[in-house]
């Protein structure tokens, strides 16, 4: 959020029972043409579940450009 705000990109916090459907519906309703989604680095059960979320958003927003980026804010111990 801070990254987007730093680039003066309008951000919103939305709520809904189905995250993917809520995002796609909100975007369509407001004429959004691009969605940027951060994918967490490293494998955990949470990241496994969020992969399903990312894929659902991609599937539901086929009329929009969806860009999935890795979360590089978490650094591993490797140099």
XYZ file of N, CA and C in Angstrom:
237
model
N 0.830 -1.180 0.000
C 0.000 0.000 0.000
C 0.880 1.251 0.000
N 1.900 1.248 0.837
C 2.769 2.419 0.891
C 3.505 2.639 -0.423
N 3.897 1.543 -1.078
C 4.568 1.646 -2.367
C 3.647 2.333 -3.375
N 2.415 1.876 -3.457
C 1.449 2.462 -4.395
C 1.168 3.926 -4.039
N 0.982 4.189 -2.787
C 0.713 5.570 -2.361
C 1.901 6.472 -2.663
N 3.117 5.930 -2.519
C 4.314 6.693 -2.835
C 4.379 7.085 -4.301
N 3.771 6.268 -5.155
C 3.714 6.567 -6.584
C 2.455 7.352 -6.944
N 1.734 7.776 -5.929
C 0.489 8.531 -6.074
C -0.572 7.749 -6.852
N -0.584 6.449 -6.607
C -1.611 5.577 -7.172
C -2.734 5.497 -6.152
N -3.949 5.699 -6.620
C -5.091 5.640 -5.715
C -5.228 4.236 -5.151
N -5.395 4.142 -3.847
C -5.562 2.848 -3.185
C -6.880 2.860 -2.426
N -7.462 1.704 -2.274
C -8.702 1.549 -1.519
C -8.619 0.280 -0.687
N -9.291 0.271 0.427
C -9.450 -0.929 1.231
C -10.909 -1.328 1.099
N -11.143 -2.548 0.626
C -12.505 -3.022 0.412
C -12.735 -4.277 1.241
N -14.000 -4.582 1.513
C -14.338 -5.751 2.317
C -15.381 -6.591 1.593
N -15.311 -7.884 1.810
C -16.280 -8.801 1.241
C -15.994 -10.211 1.708
N -16.981 -11.077 1.576
C -16.825 -12.465 2.004
C -15.907 -13.251 1.079
N -15.971 -12.975 -0.206
C -15.137 -13.654 -1.205
C -14.149 -12.628 -1.743
N -12.904 -12.726 -1.314
C -11.893 -11.713 -1.631
C -11.722 -11.535 -3.138
N -11.559 -12.629 -3.865
C -11.329 -12.552 -5.313
C -12.525 -11.916 -6.017
N -13.722 -12.373 -5.699
C -14.936 -11.836 -6.321
C -15.120 -10.362 -5.965
N -14.857 -9.998 -4.721
C -14.988 -8.605 -4.289
C -14.030 -7.705 -5.051
N -12.779 -8.160 -5.197
C -11.792 -7.357 -5.929
C -12.177 -7.185 -7.392
N -12.540 -8.282 -8.040
C -12.888 -8.215 -9.461
C -14.136 -7.359 -9.684
N -15.131 -7.511 -8.834
C -16.365 -6.728 -8.973
C -16.108 -5.245 -8.739
N -15.334 -4.933 -7.703
C -15.001 -3.541 -7.412
C -14.249 -2.922 -8.587
N -13.266 -3.654 -9.087
C -12.459 -3.147 -10.202
C -13.329 -2.887 -11.429
N -14.190 -3.818 -11.743
C -15.065 -3.673 -12.914
C -16.014 -2.486 -12.727
N -16.598 -2.368 -11.550
C -17.542 -1.288 -11.248
C -16.894 0.087 -11.366
N -15.613 0.175 -11.023
C -14.908 1.458 -11.018
C -14.005 1.662 -12.230
N -14.132 0.821 -13.236
C -13.375 1.002 -14.474
C -11.884 0.762 -14.350
N -11.497 -0.065 -13.394
C -10.085 -0.381 -13.212
C -9.622 -1.242 -14.386
N -8.442 -0.938 -14.908
C -7.911 -1.706 -16.033
C -6.695 -2.535 -15.645
N -6.089 -2.241 -14.481
C -4.896 -2.971 -14.052
C -4.991 -3.302 -12.574
N -4.635 -4.526 -12.234
C -4.583 -4.961 -10.839
C -3.178 -5.479 -10.577
N -2.565 -5.001 -9.503
C -1.247 -5.484 -9.085
C -1.435 -6.265 -7.793
N -0.917 -7.485 -7.776
C -1.056 -8.366 -6.616
C 0.332 -8.797 -6.186
N 0.606 -8.700 -4.892
C 1.886 -9.169 -4.368
C 1.746 -10.617 -3.933
N 2.699 -11.435 -4.350
C 2.756 -12.839 -3.956
C 3.880 -12.978 -2.949
N 3.592 -13.592 -1.815
C 4.609 -13.726 -0.776
C 5.724 -14.664 -1.206
N 6.928 -14.342 -0.764
C 8.101 -15.161 -1.043
C 8.153 -16.314 -0.036
N 8.541 -17.464 -0.500
C 8.647 -18.620 0.399
C 7.330 -19.387 0.452
N 7.416 -20.669 0.752
C 6.237 -21.516 0.767
C 5.786 -21.731 2.191
N 4.542 -21.413 2.451
C 3.887 -21.739 3.710
C 2.469 -22.151 3.365
N 1.744 -22.672 4.325
C 0.353 -23.022 4.063
C -0.416 -21.768 3.652
N -0.100 -20.648 4.276
C -0.768 -19.396 3.936
C -0.480 -19.004 2.477
N 0.771 -19.133 2.050
C 1.099 -18.772 0.672
C 0.459 -19.756 -0.303
N 0.342 -21.024 0.097
C -0.336 -22.004 -0.745
C -1.787 -21.598 -0.960
N -2.450 -21.196 0.107
C -3.850 -20.769 -0.003
C -3.966 -19.480 -0.803
N -3.011 -18.571 -0.646
C -3.082 -17.310 -1.379
C -2.812 -17.509 -2.860
N -2.065 -18.554 -3.230
C -1.868 -18.849 -4.648
C -3.214 -19.122 -5.297
N -4.085 -19.822 -4.587
C -5.431 -20.051 -5.093
C -6.166 -18.740 -5.252
N -5.964 -17.837 -4.319
C -6.585 -16.520 -4.382
C -6.075 -15.746 -5.594
N -4.781 -15.747 -5.795
C -4.197 -15.039 -6.940
C -4.755 -15.605 -8.242
N -4.811 -16.926 -8.351
C -5.324 -17.555 -9.566
C -6.793 -17.218 -9.783
N -7.574 -17.183 -8.714
C -8.997 -16.829 -8.834
C -9.162 -15.396 -9.316
N -8.337 -14.479 -8.802
C -8.410 -13.085 -9.249
C -8.069 -13.007 -10.729
N -7.012 -13.703 -11.141
C -6.630 -13.717 -12.557
C -7.788 -14.242 -13.405
N -8.420 -15.312 -12.965
C -9.534 -15.896 -13.722
C -10.742 -14.973 -13.774
N -11.051 -14.304 -12.670
C -12.230 -13.440 -12.608
C -12.022 -12.101 -13.306
N -10.780 -11.685 -13.469
C -10.480 -10.369 -14.045
C -9.845 -10.506 -15.423
N -10.376 -11.380 -16.248
C -9.796 -11.625 -17.566
C -9.882 -10.416 -18.483
N -10.759 -9.472 -18.171
C -10.875 -8.253 -18.977
C -9.953 -7.149 -18.481
N -9.073 -7.470 -17.522
C -8.137 -6.501 -16.955
C -6.721 -7.065 -17.036
N -5.748 -6.186 -16.941
C -4.358 -6.626 -16.865
C -4.052 -6.907 -15.406
N -3.689 -8.143 -15.100
C -3.351 -8.520 -13.734
C -1.858 -8.822 -13.684
N -1.147 -8.111 -12.828
C 0.294 -8.303 -12.669
C 0.555 -8.866 -11.284
N 1.219 -10.020 -11.239
C 1.554 -10.655 -9.971
C 3.036 -10.432 -9.726
N 3.365 -9.833 -8.589
C 4.755 -9.541 -8.260
C 5.137 -10.238 -6.964
N 6.411 -10.586 -6.841
C 6.900 -11.210 -5.625
C 7.099 -10.148 -4.552
N 6.837 -10.524 -3.322
C 7.095 -9.645 -2.188
C 8.566 -9.755 -1.844
N 9.335 -8.759 -2.207
C 10.779 -8.798 -1.982
C 11.188 -8.101 -0.678
N 10.206 -7.719 0.124
C 10.537 -7.043 1.377
C 11.063 -8.017 2.420
N 10.787 -9.311 2.263
C 11.274 -10.339 3.186
C 12.543 -10.910 2.589
N 13.646 -10.722 3.270
C 14.938 -11.211 2.765
C 15.288 -12.532 3.399
N 15.820 -13.418 2.587
C 16.269 -14.711 3.112
C 17.680 -14.573 3.663
N 18.156 -15.604 4.323
C 19.485 -15.583 4.891
C 20.584 -15.732 3.850
N 20.219 -16.137 2.629
C 21.214 -16.310 1.567
C 21.698 -14.974 1.060
N 22.962 -14.896 0.692
C 23.537 -13.648 0.188
C 23.397 -13.542 -1.292
